[in-house]
Amino acid sequence: MSYKIHSVCRGCGYGAPNLPEGLKAPGTNEKLVSVLNLGVMPLANAFRKPNEPQPGHYPVQLLVCPRCNLGQLSATVDPGVLYANYPYVTSPSEMMRQHFDALWKQLNFYRKIETVVEIGSNDGLCLHHFLRLGAQHVMGIDPAENLVKIAHKRGVNTICSLFNMESAAMAARALPPIDLVLARHVFCHADDWREFIKSVEVLCSKETVVCIEVPYAEDTIANCEWDTVYSEHLSYLTLRSIRYLLEGSGVWLQGVLKFSIHGGAICLILRRRDSEVQRDGAVDELIQKEKCALEDWKEFAARSGEMRADLFMTVTTLRSQAKRICGYGASAKSTVWINSCHFSRKEIEFICDATPQKVYTTCPGTDIPIVQEGEHYTQCIDYVILWAWNFALEIMERERKLGHTGFKWIIPVPEVKILDGTEVLNATTLKP
Ligand code: TMP
């Protein structure tokens, strides 16, 4: 079996190990609470060509810790299966560029940054951008061979490995003292958080700034981003869970930055315990106000069911009127929607996407082909479901300016909404 059962909270340690009743110590019947069960799903990013083998299906069930409110999947898929051939590349969008600029600026307030290590550096897009903004030495660490090749072509030195003590030590040896350790959207993919933090500590000198960017459970719940629940995302992070996690480690949580990228992300700023920086109560206040209680998670799961039913009804009704429908953005989120609604090529003719690695593949678990960006327009489609909804403003404005307006958009999150795409958009147009 290439996955293992997860039953003990990654943040605070709540939950009895997954042992048969007779083997459990007395008084250890604590259980993480199941709030959402999507059943057995294909890996959301397993975009493969028709002649390539699919890596199989895995259970996707979201459990929540009643003590620290961390969301976490009940099954941990072997990272070798998930990441050896990984088609996800960071979208080279304008929104992403602006995010990198903002991140660089904010991080330089903590410390002047010259030397950067990025964990889960993907195809090197962010480090390449940081080099242009003034970084002197950069090093990536990423396990996907196909992506490391692209990073090297970009001039971004990258160690091809999972992040662990060894790859951290290798990076630390190769560089001058590191000013910034960056981990963008990778921490919630890691199973062993304590090991991850220990490996981060290998990279740190006394005043190194550690920035861990993650989707924030508060946004996931508030916008009902249930389609981000898939096998790679092992955890749905709360600040409360991080406070427990860091107790007894060599680092502490200095601050939290909030960004709108990917539907709402936070950057955890960690420092070594012996750093000279001053502490204030800002983080404690955020933790006090955090809205991710078990009841909030349960409501999130209920709303997600209504959203699935709503899109299913919208699509089937339109198809009964012989309307042609396609998707835009072969995101992992699109895989989750399509497999949860059991759509096939009969409902969704194709999905267009700008990523060269995805074109000519099919949506995992289905026969729906991925085609080049633009085909939604040239093929006279009636409705386009925007499955890259996190880039909605940028994509829809670009399409409007190109005069691609002969179809209607269906925006699935935070609730199913149909727009004709001819009006000038702003953030409030997309609100429910
Ligand atoms: P992501 O939300 O997981 O980054 O996925 C977004 C997908 O949408 C990704 O496959 C790239 C694709 N995309 C386009 O095809 N055109 C675009 O303009 C943008 C921003 C993304």
CSV table of C-alpha atoms and ligand atoms in Angstrom, one decimal:
chain,number,residue,atom,x,y,z
A,1,MET,CA,0.0,0.0,0.0
A,2,SER,CA,1.5,3.4,-0.9
A,3,TYR,CA,-0.2,5.4,1.8
A,4,LYS,CA,-0.4,5.2,5.5
A,5,ILE,CA,-3.2,6.0,8.0
A,6,HIS,CA,-2.8,9.3,9.9
A,7,SER,CA,-4.4,9.5,13.4
A,8,VAL,CA,-2.3,11.7,15.6
A,9,CYS,CA,-2.4,15.5,15.3
A,10,ARG,CA,0.6,16.9,13.5
A,11,GLY,CA,0.4,20.1,15.5
A,12,CYS,CA,-0.4,19.3,19.1
A,13,GLY,CA,-0.1,15.5,19.3
A,14,TYR,CA,-3.8,14.9,20.1
A,15,GLY,CA,-5.2,11.5,19.1
A,16,ALA,CA,-4.4,8.0,20.0
A,17,PRO,CA,-2.0,6.1,17.7
A,18,ASN,CA,-3.8,3.9,15.2
A,19,LEU,CA,-3.5,0.7,17.2
A,20,PRO,CA,-6.0,-2.1,17.8
A,21,GLU,CA,-8.1,-1.5,21.0
A,22,GLY,CA,-6.2,-4.0,23.1
A,23,LEU,CA,-2.8,-2.4,22.4
A,24,LYS,CA,-3.8,1.1,23.3
A,25,ALA,CA,-2.7,2.5,26.7
A,26,PRO,CA,-5.6,3.1,29.1
A,27,GLY,CA,-7.3,6.5,28.7
A,28,THR,CA,-6.0,7.2,25.2
A,29,ASN,CA,-9.2,7.1,23.2
A,30,GLU,CA,-8.8,10.6,21.8
A,31,LYS,CA,-9.7,10.8,18.1
A,32,LEU,CA,-9.4,13.4,15.4
A,33,VAL,CA,-12.9,14.2,14.2
A,34,SER,CA,-13.9,13.4,10.6
A,35,VAL,CA,-15.6,16.4,9.0
A,36,LEU,CA,-15.5,15.8,5.2
A,37,ASN,CA,-15.1,12.6,3.3
A,38,LEU,CA,-14.6,12.9,-0.5
A,39,GLY,CA,-14.2,9.2,-0.8
A,40,VAL,CA,-11.5,7.6,-3.0
A,41,MET,CA,-10.0,10.1,-5.5
A,42,PRO,CA,-7.2,10.1,-8.1
A,43,LEU,CA,-4.1,12.2,-7.2
A,44,ALA,CA,-5.2,15.7,-8.1
A,45,ASN,CA,-2.1,16.7,-10.0
A,46,ALA,CA,-1.6,13.4,-11.8
A,47,PHE,CA,-2.0,14.9,-15.3
A,48,ARG,CA,-0.7,12.1,-17.5
A,49,LYS,CA,-0.7,11.4,-21.3
A,50,PRO,CA,-3.3,8.8,-22.3
A,51,ASN,CA,-0.5,6.1,-22.8
A,52,GLU,CA,1.1,6.8,-19.4
A,53,PRO,CA,0.1,4.8,-16.3
A,54,GLN,CA,-2.1,6.6,-13.7
A,55,PRO,CA,-0.7,6.4,-10.1
A,56,GLY,CA,-4.1,5.1,-8.7
A,57,HIS,CA,-6.8,6.3,-6.3
A,58,TYR,CA,-6.4,7.2,-2.6
A,59,PRO,CA,-8.9,8.1,0.2
A,60,VAL,CA,-9.4,11.8,0.8
A,61,GLN,CA,-11.0,12.4,4.2
A,62,LEU,CA,-10.5,15.6,6.3
A,63,LEU,CA,-10.1,15.2,10.0
A,64,VAL,CA,-9.9,18.0,12.5
A,65,CYS,CA,-8.1,18.2,15.8
A,66,PRO,CA,-10.6,19.3,18.6
A,67,ARG,CA,-7.6,20.8,20.6
A,68,CYS,CA,-5.7,23.0,18.0
A,69,ASN,CA,-8.3,22.9,15.1
A,70,LEU,CA,-5.7,21.7,12.6
A,71,GLY,CA,-7.3,20.1,9.5
A,72,GLN,CA,-5.5,17.0,8.3
A,73,LEU,CA,-6.0,14.1,5.9
A,74,SER,CA,-6.6,10.6,7.2
A,75,ALA,CA,-4.3,9.1,4.6
A,76,THR,CA,-0.7,10.1,3.8
A,77,VAL,CA,0.3,9.1,0.3
A,78,ASP,CA,4.0,8.1,-0.2
A,79,PRO,CA,5.8,11.2,-1.3
A,80,GLY,CA,7.7,9.1,-3.9
A,81,VAL,CA,4.4,8.4,-5.6
A,82,LEU,CA,3.3,12.0,-5.4
A,83,TYR,CA,6.4,14.0,-6.4
A,84,ALA,CA,8.7,11.9,-8.7
A,85,ASN,CA,7.0,13.3,-11.8
A,86,TYR,CA,5.2,16.4,-10.8
A,87,PRO,CA,3.5,18.6,-13.4
A,88,TYR,CA,2.6,21.4,-11.1
A,89,VAL,CA,4.5,24.6,-11.9
A,90,THR,CA,4.1,27.9,-10.2
A,91,SER,CA,1.8,30.0,-12.4
A,92,PRO,CA,4.0,32.7,-14.0
A,93,SER,CA,1.1,35.1,-13.7
A,94,GLU,CA,1.1,38.9,-13.1
A,95,MET,CA,-0.5,38.2,-9.7
A,96,MET,CA,2.3,35.9,-8.8
A,97,ARG,CA,5.0,38.4,-9.8
A,98,GLN,CA,3.3,41.1,-7.7
A,99,HIS,CA,3.2,38.6,-4.8
A,100,PHE,CA,6.9,37.9,-5.1
A,101,ASP,CA,7.6,41.7,-5.2
A,102,ALA,CA,5.5,42.2,-2.0
A,103,LEU,CA,7.1,39.3,-0.3
A,104,TRP,CA,10.6,40.4,-1.1
A,105,LYS,CA,9.8,43.9,0.2
A,106,GLN,CA,8.2,42.7,3.4
A,107,LEU,CA,10.9,40.2,4.2
A,108,ASN,CA,13.7,42.8,3.7
A,109,PHE,CA,12.1,44.8,6.6
A,110,TYR,CA,13.0,41.9,8.9
A,111,ARG,CA,16.6,41.7,7.6
A,112,LYS,CA,18.6,42.7,4.5
A,113,ILE,CA,18.4,39.6,2.4
A,114,GLU,CA,21.3,38.4,0.3
A,115,THR,CA,21.4,34.7,0.6
A,116,VAL,CA,18.2,32.6,0.2
A,117,VAL,CA,17.4,28.9,0.4
A,118,GLU,CA,14.0,27.9,-0.9
A,119,ILE,CA,12.4,24.6,0.2
A,120,GLY,CA,10.1,23.1,-2.5
A,121,SER,CA,11.5,25.6,-5.0
A,122,ASN,CA,9.5,24.0,-7.9
A,123,ASP,CA,10.9,25.3,-11.2
A,124,GLY,CA,12.8,28.1,-9.6
A,125,LEU,CA,10.4,30.9,-10.6
A,126,CYS,CA,10.5,32.6,-7.2
A,127,LEU,CA,14.3,32.4,-6.7
A,128,HIS,CA,14.9,33.6,-10.2
A,129,HIS,CA,12.7,36.6,-9.4
A,130,PHE,CA,14.5,37.2,-6.1
A,131,LEU,CA,17.8,37.2,-8.0
A,132,ARG,CA,16.5,40.0,-10.2
A,133,LEU,CA,15.4,41.9,-7.1
A,134,GLY,CA,18.8,41.8,-5.5
A,135,ALA,CA,19.5,38.4,-3.9
A,136,GLN,CA,23.2,37.4,-4.3
A,137,HIS,CA,23.2,33.7,-3.6
A,138,VAL,CA,20.2,31.4,-4.0
A,139,MET,CA,19.7,27.6,-3.7
A,140,GLY,CA,16.6,25.6,-4.2
A,141,ILE,CA,15.7,22.2,-2.8
A,142,ASP,CA,13.0,20.2,-4.7
A,143,PRO,CA,12.4,16.4,-5.3
A,144,ALA,CA,10.8,16.7,-8.8
A,145,GLU,CA,13.5,15.8,-11.4
A,146,ASN,CA,11.5,17.4,-14.3
A,147,LEU,CA,11.2,20.7,-12.4
A,148,VAL,CA,14.8,20.8,-11.2
A,149,LYS,CA,15.9,20.6,-14.8
A,150,ILE,CA,13.9,23.7,-15.6
A,151,ALA,CA,15.3,25.5,-12.6
A,152,HIS,CA,18.9,24.8,-13.6
A,153,LYS,CA,18.1,26.1,-17.1
A,154,ARG,CA,16.9,29.3,-15.4
A,155,GLY,CA,20.3,29.6,-13.6
A,156,VAL,CA,18.8,28.6,-10.2
A,157,ASN,CA,21.0,26.1,-8.4
A,158,THR,CA,18.8,23.4,-7.0
A,159,ILE,CA,19.4,20.2,-4.9
A,160,CYS,CA,17.1,17.5,-6.3
A,161,SER,CA,15.9,15.9,-3.0
A,162,LEU,CA,13.0,15.8,-0.6
A,163,PHE,CA,13.7,18.4,2.2
A,164,ASN,CA,15.3,16.7,5.2
A,165,MET,CA,18.4,17.0,7.5
A,166,GLU,CA,20.7,15.8,4.7
A,167,SER,CA,19.5,18.2,1.9
A,168,ALA,CA,19.4,21.0,4.5
A,169,ALA,CA,23.0,20.3,5.5
A,170,MET,CA,24.1,20.1,1.9
A,171,ALA,CA,22.6,23.6,1.2
A,172,ALA,CA,24.1,25.1,4.3
A,173,ARG,CA,27.6,23.8,3.4
A,174,ALA,CA,27.3,25.3,-0.1
A,175,LEU,CA,26.3,28.8,0.9
A,176,PRO,CA,27.4,31.8,3.1
A,177,PRO,CA,25.3,32.3,6.2
A,178,ILE,CA,21.7,32.2,5.1
A,179,ASP,CA,19.5,35.3,5.5
A,180,LEU,CA,16.2,33.8,4.4
A,181,VAL,CA,14.8,30.3,4.5
A,182,LEU,CA,11.7,30.3,2.3
A,183,ALA,CA,9.1,27.6,2.1
A,184,ARG,CA,6.2,28.5,-0.1
A,185,HIS,CA,3.2,26.1,-0.1
A,186,VAL,CA,5.2,23.1,0.9
A,187,PHE,CA,4.9,22.9,4.7
A,188,CYS,CA,1.3,21.6,4.5
A,189,HIS,CA,2.6,18.8,2.1
A,190,ALA,CA,5.0,17.5,4.8
A,191,ASP,CA,4.0,14.6,7.0
A,192,ASP,CA,6.5,15.0,9.8
A,193,TRP,CA,6.4,18.6,10.9
A,194,ARG,CA,8.8,18.2,13.8
A,195,GLU,CA,11.4,16.7,11.4
A,196,PHE,CA,10.7,19.6,9.0
A,197,ILE,CA,11.3,22.2,11.7
A,198,LYS,CA,14.5,20.4,12.8
A,199,SER,CA,15.8,20.5,9.2
A,200,VAL,CA,14.9,24.2,9.0
A,201,GLU,CA,17.0,24.8,12.1
A,202,VAL,CA,20.0,23.2,10.3
A,203,LEU,CA,19.8,26.1,7.8
A,204,CYS,CA,19.5,28.8,10.4
A,205,SER,CA,22.2,31.0,11.9
A,206,LYS,CA,21.3,33.4,14.8
A,207,GLU,CA,19.4,36.0,12.8
A,208,THR,CA,18.1,34.0,9.8
A,209,VAL,CA,14.5,34.9,8.9
A,210,VAL,CA,12.4,31.8,8.2
A,211,CYS,CA,9.3,32.4,6.1
A,212,ILE,CA,6.7,29.6,5.7
A,213,GLU,CA,3.9,30.5,3.3
A,214,VAL,CA,0.8,28.4,3.7
A,215,PRO,CA,-2.9,28.5,2.8
A,216,TYR,CA,-4.7,29.7,6.0
A,217,ALA,CA,-7.6,27.5,7.4
A,218,GLU,CA,-9.5,30.7,8.3
A,219,ASP,CA,-9.6,31.7,4.6
A,220,THR,CA,-10.2,28.1,3.5
A,221,ILE,CA,-13.3,28.0,5.8
A,222,ALA,CA,-14.5,31.5,5.1
A,223,ASN,CA,-14.4,31.1,1.3
A,224,CYS,CA,-15.4,27.4,1.5
A,225,GLU,CA,-12.3,26.4,-0.6
A,226,TRP,CA,-13.1,22.7,-0.1
A,227,ASP,CA,-11.6,22.0,-3.6
A,228,THR,CA,-8.2,22.5,-2.0
A,229,VAL,CA,-8.7,19.3,0.0
A,230,TYR,CA,-6.6,16.7,-1.9
A,231,SER,CA,-3.9,14.2,-1.3
A,232,GLU,CA,-0.9,16.6,-1.5
A,233,HIS,CA,-2.4,18.9,1.2
A,234,LEU,CA,-1.9,16.8,4.3
A,235,SER,CA,-2.7,19.8,6.6
A,236,TYR,CA,-5.0,22.9,6.7
A,237,LEU,CA,-3.1,25.1,9.0
A,238,THR,CA,-4.2,27.0,12.1
A,239,LEU,CA,-2.0,29.3,14.1
A,240,ARG,CA,-3.0,27.5,17.3
A,241,SER,CA,-1.4,24.3,15.9
A,242,ILE,CA,1.8,26.1,15.2
A,243,ARG,CA,2.0,27.4,18.7
A,244,TYR,CA,1.8,23.8,20.0
A,245,LEU,CA,4.3,22.6,17.4
A,246,LEU,CA,7.0,25.1,18.2
A,247,GLU,CA,6.9,24.5,21.9
A,248,GLY,CA,10.2,22.9,22.7
A,249,SER,CA,11.8,23.6,19.3
A,250,GLY,CA,14.7,25.9,18.6
A,251,VAL,CA,12.5,28.5,16.8
A,252,TRP,CA,9.6,30.8,17.8
A,253,LEU,CA,6.8,32.5,15.8
A,254,GLN,CA,7.8,36.2,15.5
A,255,GLY,CA,5.0,37.4,13.2
A,256,VAL,CA,2.4,36.5,10.6
A,257,LEU,CA,1.9,38.2,7.2
A,258,LYS,CA,-1.3,37.9,5.3
A,259,PHE,CA,-1.6,37.8,1.5
A,260,SER,CA,-4.5,37.2,-0.9
A,261,ILE,CA,-2.6,34.8,-3.2
A,262,HIS,CA,-4.1,31.4,-3.8
A,263,GLY,CA,-7.4,32.3,-2.1
A,264,GLY,CA,-5.8,33.6,1.1
A,265,ALA,CA,-2.3,32.7,2.5
A,266,ILE,CA,-0.3,33.5,5.6
A,267,CYS,CA,3.5,33.7,6.0
A,268,LEU,CA,4.7,32.4,9.3
A,269,ILE,CA,7.9,34.3,10.3
A,270,LEU,CA,10.1,32.1,12.5
A,271,ARG,CA,13.3,33.1,14.3
A,272,ARG,CA,15.8,31.2,16.3
A,273,ARG,CA,15.2,31.4,20.1
A,274,ASP,CA,18.5,33.1,20.6
A,275,SER,CA,17.8,35.9,18.1
A,276,GLU,CA,18.0,39.5,19.4
A,277,VAL,CA,14.7,40.6,17.9
A,278,GLN,CA,12.0,42.0,20.3
A,279,ARG,CA,8.9,40.0,21.0
A,280,ASP,CA,5.4,41.6,21.1
A,281,GLY,CA,1.9,40.2,21.7
A,282,ALA,CA,0.6,40.5,18.1
A,283,VAL,CA,0.7,36.8,17.3
A,284,ASP,CA,-1.0,35.9,20.6
A,285,GLU,CA,-3.8,38.3,19.7
A,286,LEU,CA,-4.2,36.6,16.2
A,287,ILE,CA,-4.4,33.2,17.9
A,288,GLN,CA,-7.0,34.4,20.3
A,289,LYS,CA,-9.2,35.7,17.4
A,290,GLU,CA,-8.7,32.7,15.1
A,291,LYS,CA,-12.0,31.4,13.7
A,292,CYS,CA,-11.4,27.7,12.9
A,293,ALA,CA,-13.3,25.9,15.6
A,294,LEU,CA,-14.6,22.4,15.0
A,295,GLU,CA,-18.1,23.8,14.5
A,296,ASP,CA,-16.7,26.1,11.7
A,297,TRP,CA,-15.1,23.1,10.0
A,298,LYS,CA,-18.4,21.2,10.2
A,299,GLU,CA,-20.3,24.1,8.6
A,300,PHE,CA,-17.6,24.3,5.9
A,301,ALA,CA,-18.2,20.7,5.1
A,302,ALA,CA,-22.0,21.2,4.9
A,303,ARG,CA,-21.5,24.2,2.6
A,304,SER,CA,-19.2,22.3,0.4
A,305,GLY,CA,-21.9,19.7,-0.3
A,306,GLU,CA,-24.3,22.5,-1.3
A,307,MET,CA,-21.6,23.9,-3.7
A,308,ARG,CA,-21.1,20.5,-5.3
A,309,ALA,CA,-24.8,20.0,-5.7
A,310,ASP,CA,-25.2,23.5,-7.2
A,311,LEU,CA,-22.4,23.1,-9.8
A,312,PHE,CA,-23.7,19.6,-10.7
A,313,MET,CA,-27.3,20.9,-11.2
A,314,THR,CA,-26.0,23.9,-13.2
A,315,VAL,CA,-23.9,21.8,-15.5
A,316,THR,CA,-26.5,19.0,-16.1
A,317,THR,CA,-29.3,21.6,-16.7
A,318,LEU,CA,-27.1,23.4,-19.3
A,319,ARG,CA,-26.2,20.2,-21.0
A,320,SER,CA,-29.9,19.2,-21.2
A,321,GLN,CA,-30.3,22.5,-23.2
A,322,ALA,CA,-27.4,21.3,-25.4
A,323,LYS,CA,-25.1,24.1,-24.2
A,324,ARG,CA,-21.4,23.4,-24.7
A,325,ILE,CA,-19.2,23.6,-21.5
A,326,CYS,CA,-15.4,23.5,-21.0
A,327,GLY,CA,-13.1,24.4,-18.1
A,328,TYR,CA,-10.3,27.0,-17.8
A,329,GLY,CA,-7.3,26.1,-15.6
A,330,ALA,CA,-6.4,22.5,-15.2
A,331,SER,CA,-5.7,23.1,-11.5
A,332,ALA,CA,-5.7,20.4,-8.9
A,333,LYS,CA,-8.9,22.0,-7.8
A,334,SER,CA,-10.5,21.1,-11.2
A,335,THR,CA,-9.6,17.5,-10.6
A,336,VAL,CA,-11.4,17.6,-7.2
A,337,TRP,CA,-14.5,19.2,-8.6
A,338,ILE,CA,-14.7,17.0,-11.6
A,339,ASN,CA,-14.2,13.7,-9.8
A,340,SER,CA,-16.6,14.7,-6.9
A,341,CYS,CA,-19.3,15.6,-9.4
A,342,HIS,CA,-18.5,12.5,-11.6
A,343,PHE,CA,-18.2,14.7,-14.7
A,344,SER,CA,-16.8,13.2,-17.9
A,345,ARG,CA,-16.2,14.5,-21.4
A,346,LYS,CA,-19.9,14.3,-22.0
A,347,GLU,CA,-20.4,17.3,-19.6
A,348,ILE,CA,-17.0,19.0,-19.8
A,349,GLU,CA,-15.6,18.9,-23.4
A,350,PHE,CA,-12.0,19.9,-22.4
A,351,ILE,CA,-10.0,22.1,-20.0
A,352,CYS,CA,-7.6,24.7,-21.4
A,353,ASP,CA,-4.4,25.5,-19.6
A,354,ALA,CA,-1.3,27.5,-20.4
A,355,THR,CA,1.1,25.0,-18.8
A,356,PRO,CA,3.0,23.1,-21.5
A,357,GLN,CA,3.4,20.0,-19.2
A,358,LYS,CA,-0.4,19.6,-18.9
A,359,VAL,CA,-1.4,20.0,-22.6
A,360,TYR,CA,-2.3,16.6,-24.2
A,361,THR,CA,-2.8,15.0,-20.8
A,362,THR,CA,-6.2,14.2,-19.3
A,363,CYS,CA,-7.8,15.3,-16.1
A,364,PRO,CA,-6.9,12.6,-13.6
A,365,GLY,CA,-9.6,9.9,-13.2
A,366,THR,CA,-11.5,11.0,-16.3
A,367,ASP,CA,-11.4,11.2,-20.1
A,368,ILE,CA,-11.5,15.0,-20.2
A,369,PRO,CA,-8.6,16.3,-22.3
A,370,ILE,CA,-6.4,19.2,-21.4
A,371,VAL,CA,-5.8,21.6,-24.4
A,372,GLN,CA,-4.0,24.8,-25.1
A,373,GLU,CA,-5.2,28.1,-23.6
A,374,GLY,CA,-7.5,29.9,-26.1
A,375,GLU,CA,-9.5,26.9,-27.3
A,376,HIS,CA,-12.4,27.9,-25.1
A,377,TYR,CA,-12.8,30.8,-27.5
A,378,THR,CA,-12.0,29.3,-30.8
A,379,GLN,CA,-14.3,26.3,-30.2
A,380,CYS,CA,-17.4,28.4,-29.7
A,381,ILE,CA,-18.1,27.2,-26.2
A,382,ASP,CA,-21.2,28.5,-24.4
A,383,TYR,CA,-20.0,28.3,-20.7
A,384,VAL,CA,-16.5,28.2,-19.3
A,385,ILE,CA,-15.9,27.0,-15.7
A,386,LEU,CA,-13.1,29.0,-14.2
A,387,TRP,CA,-11.2,26.4,-12.2
A,388,ALA,CA,-8.2,28.7,-11.7
A,389,TRP,CA,-10.6,30.9,-9.6
A,390,ASN,CA,-7.7,32.1,-7.5
A,391,PHE,CA,-6.5,34.1,-10.6
A,392,ALA,CA,-10.1,35.1,-11.6
A,393,LEU,CA,-9.6,38.8,-11.9
A,394,GLU,CA,-6.4,38.5,-13.9
A,395,ILE,CA,-7.7,35.9,-16.3
A,396,MET,CA,-11.2,37.4,-16.9
A,397,GLU,CA,-9.8,40.9,-17.4
A,398,ARG,CA,-7.3,39.6,-19.9
A,399,GLU,CA,-10.0,37.7,-21.8
A,400,ARG,CA,-12.2,40.8,-21.9
A,401,LYS,CA,-9.4,42.9,-23.3
A,402,LEU,CA,-8.7,40.2,-25.9
A,403,GLY,CA,-12.4,40.5,-26.9
A,404,HIS,CA,-13.0,36.8,-25.9
A,405,THR,CA,-16.6,37.5,-24.7
A,406,GLY,CA,-18.8,35.1,-26.7
A,407,PHE,CA,-19.3,32.8,-23.7
A,408,LYS,CA,-20.4,33.0,-20.1
A,409,TRP,CA,-18.1,32.3,-17.1
A,410,ILE,CA,-19.1,30.0,-14.3
A,411,ILE,CA,-17.1,30.8,-11.1
A,412,PRO,CA,-17.4,27.9,-8.7
A,413,VAL,CA,-15.9,29.4,-5.5
A,414,PRO,CA,-17.0,30.9,-3.0
A,415,GLU,CA,-20.4,30.1,-4.6
A,416,VAL,CA,-21.4,29.1,-8.1
A,417,LYS,CA,-21.9,32.4,-10.0
A,418,ILE,CA,-22.4,33.0,-13.7
A,419,LEU,CA,-20.9,36.2,-15.3
A,420,ASP,CA,-21.0,37.3,-18.9
A,421,GLY,CA,-17.4,38.6,-18.9
A,422,THR,CA,-18.2,41.9,-20.8
A,423,GLU,CA,-18.1,44.2,-17.8
A,424,VAL,CA,-14.9,45.6,-16.2
A,425,LEU,CA,-14.2,43.6,-13.1
A,426,ASN,CA,-13.1,44.3,-9.6
A,427,ALA,CA,-12.7,42.2,-6.5
A,428,THR,CA,-16.3,42.9,-5.4
A,429,THR,CA,-17.8,41.5,-8.7
A,430,LEU,CA,-16.6,38.1,-7.6
A,431,LYS,CA,-18.0,38.2,-4.1
A,432,PRO,CA,-21.2,36.2,-3.4
B,1,TMP,P1,-3.1,26.7,-9.4
B,1,TMP,O1,-4.2,27.5,-8.9
B,1,TMP,O2,-3.0,25.4,-8.7
B,1,TMP,O3,-1.8,27.5,-9.5
B,1,TMP,O4,-3.5,26.2,-10.9
B,1,TMP,C1,-3.9,27.2,-11.8
B,1,TMP,C2,-3.9,26.5,-13.2
B,1,TMP,O5,-4.3,27.5,-14.1
B,1,TMP,C3,-2.5,26.1,-13.6
B,1,TMP,O6,-2.5,24.9,-14.3
B,1,TMP,C4,-2.1,27.2,-14.6
B,1,TMP,C5,-3.4,27.6,-15.2
B,1,TMP,N1,-3.4,29.0,-15.6
B,1,TMP,C6,-3.7,29.3,-17.0
B,1,TMP,O7,-3.9,28.4,-17.8
B,1,TMP,N2,-3.7,30.6,-17.4
B,1,TMP,C7,-3.5,31.7,-16.5
B,1,TMP,O8,-3.5,32.8,-16.9
B,1,TMP,C8,-3.2,31.3,-15.1
B,1,TMP,C9,-3.0,32.4,-14.1
B,1,TMP,C10,-3.2,30.0,-14.7
